[in-house]
XYZ file of C-alpha atoms in Angstrom:
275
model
C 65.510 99.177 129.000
C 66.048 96.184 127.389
C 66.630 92.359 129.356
C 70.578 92.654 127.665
C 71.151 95.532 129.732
C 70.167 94.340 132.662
C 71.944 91.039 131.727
C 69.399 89.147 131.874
C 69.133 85.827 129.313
C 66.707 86.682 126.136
C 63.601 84.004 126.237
C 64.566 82.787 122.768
C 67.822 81.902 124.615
C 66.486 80.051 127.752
C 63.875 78.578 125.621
C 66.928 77.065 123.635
C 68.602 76.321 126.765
C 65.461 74.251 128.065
C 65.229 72.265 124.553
C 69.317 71.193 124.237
C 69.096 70.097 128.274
C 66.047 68.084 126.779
C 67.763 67.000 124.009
C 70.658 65.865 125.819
C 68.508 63.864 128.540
C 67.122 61.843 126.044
C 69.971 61.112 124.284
C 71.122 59.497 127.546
C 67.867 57.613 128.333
C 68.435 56.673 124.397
C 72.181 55.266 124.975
C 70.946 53.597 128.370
C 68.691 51.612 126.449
C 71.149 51.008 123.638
C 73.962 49.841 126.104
C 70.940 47.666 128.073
C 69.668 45.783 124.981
C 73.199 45.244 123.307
C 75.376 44.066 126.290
C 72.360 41.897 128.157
C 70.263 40.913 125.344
C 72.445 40.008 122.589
C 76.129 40.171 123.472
C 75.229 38.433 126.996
C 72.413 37.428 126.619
C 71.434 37.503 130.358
C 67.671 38.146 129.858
C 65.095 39.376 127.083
C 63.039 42.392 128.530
C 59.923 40.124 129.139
C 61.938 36.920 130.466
C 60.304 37.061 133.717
C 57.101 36.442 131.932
C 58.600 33.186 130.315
C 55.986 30.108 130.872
C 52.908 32.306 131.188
C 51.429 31.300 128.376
C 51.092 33.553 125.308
C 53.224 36.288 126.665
C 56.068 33.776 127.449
C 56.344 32.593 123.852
C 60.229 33.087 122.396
C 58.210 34.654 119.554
C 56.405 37.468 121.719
C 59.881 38.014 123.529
C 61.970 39.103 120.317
C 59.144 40.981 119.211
C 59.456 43.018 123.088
C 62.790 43.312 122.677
C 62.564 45.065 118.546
C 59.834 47.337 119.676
C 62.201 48.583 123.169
C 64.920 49.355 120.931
C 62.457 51.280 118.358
C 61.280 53.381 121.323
C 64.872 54.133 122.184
C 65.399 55.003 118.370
C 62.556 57.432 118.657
C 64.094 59.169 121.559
C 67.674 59.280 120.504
C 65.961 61.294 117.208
C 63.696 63.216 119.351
C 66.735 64.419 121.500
C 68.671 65.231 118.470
C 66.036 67.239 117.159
C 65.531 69.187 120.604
C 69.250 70.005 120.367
C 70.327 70.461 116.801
C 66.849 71.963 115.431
C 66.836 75.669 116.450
C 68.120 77.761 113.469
C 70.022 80.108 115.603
C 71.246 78.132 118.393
C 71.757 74.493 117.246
C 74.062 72.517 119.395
C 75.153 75.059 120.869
C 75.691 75.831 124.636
C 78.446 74.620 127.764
C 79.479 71.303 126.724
C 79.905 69.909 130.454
C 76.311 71.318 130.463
C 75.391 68.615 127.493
C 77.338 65.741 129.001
C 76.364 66.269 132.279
C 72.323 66.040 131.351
C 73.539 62.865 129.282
C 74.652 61.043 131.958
C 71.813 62.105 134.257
C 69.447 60.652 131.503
C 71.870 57.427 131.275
C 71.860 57.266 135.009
C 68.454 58.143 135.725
C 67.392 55.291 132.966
C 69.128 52.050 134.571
C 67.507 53.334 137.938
C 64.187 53.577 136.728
C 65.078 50.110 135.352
C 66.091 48.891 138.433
C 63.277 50.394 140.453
C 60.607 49.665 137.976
C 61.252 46.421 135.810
C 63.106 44.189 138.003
C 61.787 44.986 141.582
C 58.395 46.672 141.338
C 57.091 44.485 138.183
C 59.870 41.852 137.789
C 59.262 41.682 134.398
C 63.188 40.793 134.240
C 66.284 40.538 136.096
C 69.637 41.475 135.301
C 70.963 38.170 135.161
C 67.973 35.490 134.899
C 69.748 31.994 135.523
C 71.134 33.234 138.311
C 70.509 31.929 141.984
C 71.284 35.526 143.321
C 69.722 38.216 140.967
C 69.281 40.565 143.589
C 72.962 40.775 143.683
C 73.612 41.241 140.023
C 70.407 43.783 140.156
C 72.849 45.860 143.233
C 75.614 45.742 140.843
C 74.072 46.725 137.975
C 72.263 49.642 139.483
C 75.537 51.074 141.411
C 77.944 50.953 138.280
C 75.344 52.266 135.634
C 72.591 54.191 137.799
C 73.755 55.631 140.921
C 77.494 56.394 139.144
C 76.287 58.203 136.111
C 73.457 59.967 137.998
C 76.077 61.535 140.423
C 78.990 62.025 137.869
C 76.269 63.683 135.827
C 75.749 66.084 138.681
C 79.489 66.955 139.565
C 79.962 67.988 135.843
C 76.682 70.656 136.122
C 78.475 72.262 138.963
C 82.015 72.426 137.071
C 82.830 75.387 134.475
C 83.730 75.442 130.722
C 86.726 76.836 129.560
C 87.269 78.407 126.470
C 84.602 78.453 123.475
C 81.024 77.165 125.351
C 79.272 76.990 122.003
C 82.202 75.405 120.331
C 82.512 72.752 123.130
C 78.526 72.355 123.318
C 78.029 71.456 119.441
C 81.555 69.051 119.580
C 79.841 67.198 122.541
C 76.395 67.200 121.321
C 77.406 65.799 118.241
C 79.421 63.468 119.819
C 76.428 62.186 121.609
C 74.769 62.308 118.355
C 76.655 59.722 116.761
C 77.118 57.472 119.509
C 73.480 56.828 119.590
C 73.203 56.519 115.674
C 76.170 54.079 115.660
C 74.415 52.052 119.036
C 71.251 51.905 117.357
C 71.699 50.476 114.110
C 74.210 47.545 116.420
C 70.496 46.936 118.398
C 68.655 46.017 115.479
C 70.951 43.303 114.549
C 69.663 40.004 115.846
C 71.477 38.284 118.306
C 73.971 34.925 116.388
C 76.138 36.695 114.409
C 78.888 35.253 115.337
C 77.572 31.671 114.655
C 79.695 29.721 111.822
C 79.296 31.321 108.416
C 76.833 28.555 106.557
C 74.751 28.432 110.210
C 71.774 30.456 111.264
C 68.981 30.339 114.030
C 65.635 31.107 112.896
C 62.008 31.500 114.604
C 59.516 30.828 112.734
C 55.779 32.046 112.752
C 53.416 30.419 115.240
C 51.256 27.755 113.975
C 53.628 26.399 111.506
C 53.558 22.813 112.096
C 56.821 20.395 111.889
C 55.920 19.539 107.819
C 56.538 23.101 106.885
C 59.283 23.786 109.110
C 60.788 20.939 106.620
C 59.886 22.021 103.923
C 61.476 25.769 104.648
C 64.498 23.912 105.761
C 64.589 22.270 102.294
C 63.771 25.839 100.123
C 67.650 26.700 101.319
C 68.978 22.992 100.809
C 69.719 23.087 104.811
C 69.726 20.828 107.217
C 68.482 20.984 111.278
C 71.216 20.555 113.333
C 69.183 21.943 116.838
C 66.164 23.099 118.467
C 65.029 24.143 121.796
C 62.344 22.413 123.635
C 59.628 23.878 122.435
C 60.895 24.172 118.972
C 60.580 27.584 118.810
C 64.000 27.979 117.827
C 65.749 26.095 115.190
C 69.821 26.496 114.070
C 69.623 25.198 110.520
C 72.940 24.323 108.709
C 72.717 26.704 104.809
C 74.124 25.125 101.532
C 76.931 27.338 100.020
C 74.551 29.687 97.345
C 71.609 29.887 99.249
C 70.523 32.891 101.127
C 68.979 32.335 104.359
C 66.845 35.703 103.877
C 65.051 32.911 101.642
C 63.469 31.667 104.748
C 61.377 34.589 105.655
C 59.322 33.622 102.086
C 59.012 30.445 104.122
C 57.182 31.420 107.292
C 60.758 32.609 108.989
C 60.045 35.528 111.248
C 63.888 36.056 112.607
C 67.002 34.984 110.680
C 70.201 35.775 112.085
C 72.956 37.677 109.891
C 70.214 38.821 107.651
C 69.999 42.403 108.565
C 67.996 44.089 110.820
C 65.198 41.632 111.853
C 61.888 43.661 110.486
C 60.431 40.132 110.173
C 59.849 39.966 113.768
C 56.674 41.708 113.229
C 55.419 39.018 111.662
C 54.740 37.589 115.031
C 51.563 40.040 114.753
C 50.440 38.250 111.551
C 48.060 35.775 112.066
C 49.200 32.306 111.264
C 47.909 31.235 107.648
């Protein structure tokens, strides 16, 4: 007698069950990160995900901190594909399944990210806090882990223990998709660099370590630019473009981030070493 008869669920079915509540996990850890590094990093700009290592030496370098923050949003790229993968890769049963089933494991895996965040990164290691300048973090860390841990973990809970209505497959693949192309729309937004909305002819730039204040000149004057700020430690320069010139010029000049020039692959020059 076969496992239909007895009603119970084929194992090609609850293997595809397993892989789409997978799936849908990491596609919420994914958009957790997204939502992190987007709103606090760039938008914000509260905190890179290494500031609490600022002024430790090489680790505290401006340099080694947009670097961190490129590679955490490539790991969250990896997972956002991974999940869609887990749910949309079965031949016979892609996307499909409850929909609240999808959502709910989302928001678990949103959830369950900003309180491993919490627990992990800002108390535990400290390697950041939600809000760096200020003279209270813990409180901003409280807030932060109420409204985007504890919330999603236990909305995310509630919807497992509600019903579908109607077409479960239909509603699964509509929701998983959905999901989909959230996190494809988030990360492409993380890989911009942070400036964008700077003045049209202006653009901040890091340059590679070791360049000394001669070349840095000499870059400026490839575009026809001219300085107009840097931080203390000159890591960090906003240089004024001539009209014609394209500031992707720069990275031909020992540039390793330009704002508004795409996604910011020449942040891995920071693993060069300096000529």
């Amino acid at each position: 007698m076969t496992s239909e008869i007895h009603g119970a669920t084929p194992p090609d079915e609850r293997l595809s069950g397993r892989r789409r509540i997978w799936g849908a996990l990491l596609l919420g850890v994914s958009l957790g990160g997204f939502f992190d590094g987007i709103l606090l990093h760039q938008i914000l700009q509260w905190h890179h995900l290494l500031s609490g290592l600022e002024g430790t030496g090489p680790l505290g370098d401006l340099r080694f901190q947009v670097m961190a923050d490129g590679l955490f949003h490539a790991v969250h790229y990896v997972l956002a594909v991974l999940g869609m993968v887990l749910i949309f890769g079965h031949p016979r049963h892609a996307g499909a399944g409850r929909g609240r089933t999808i959502a709910g494991w989302a928001a678990i895996g949103f959830g369950g990210w900003h309180c491993f965040d919490a627990l992990f990164s800002h108390w535990l290691l400290g390697i950041h806090r939600i809000r760096m300048d200020s003279p209270n973090p813990l409180v901003w860390d409280m807030i932060w882990f109420v409204l985007f841990g504890l919330l999603p973990l236990g909305l995310g809970l509630w919807m497992l223990r509600g019903e579908d209505g109607g077409d479960h497959q239909g509603r699964g693949r509509r929701t998983a998709l959905s999901l989909a192309i959230l996190a494809m729309t988030a990360a492409p937004v993380a890989a911009l660099p942070a400036g964008d909305m700077l003045p049209k002819d202006h653009v901040l730039v890091v340059f590679r370590p070791g360049m000394d204040f001669a070349q840095i000149v000499a870059a400026v004057d490839a575009v026809e630019g001219r300085m107009i700020w840097t931080d203390v430690g000159q890591g960090v320069w906003l240089i004024s473009v001539s009209p014609g010139q394209g500031p992707g010029t720069l990275y031909r000049h020992g540039a390793m981030l330009v704002t508004g020039t795409g996604p910011a692959v020449g942040c891995l020059d920071w693993m060069r070493p300096a000529a």
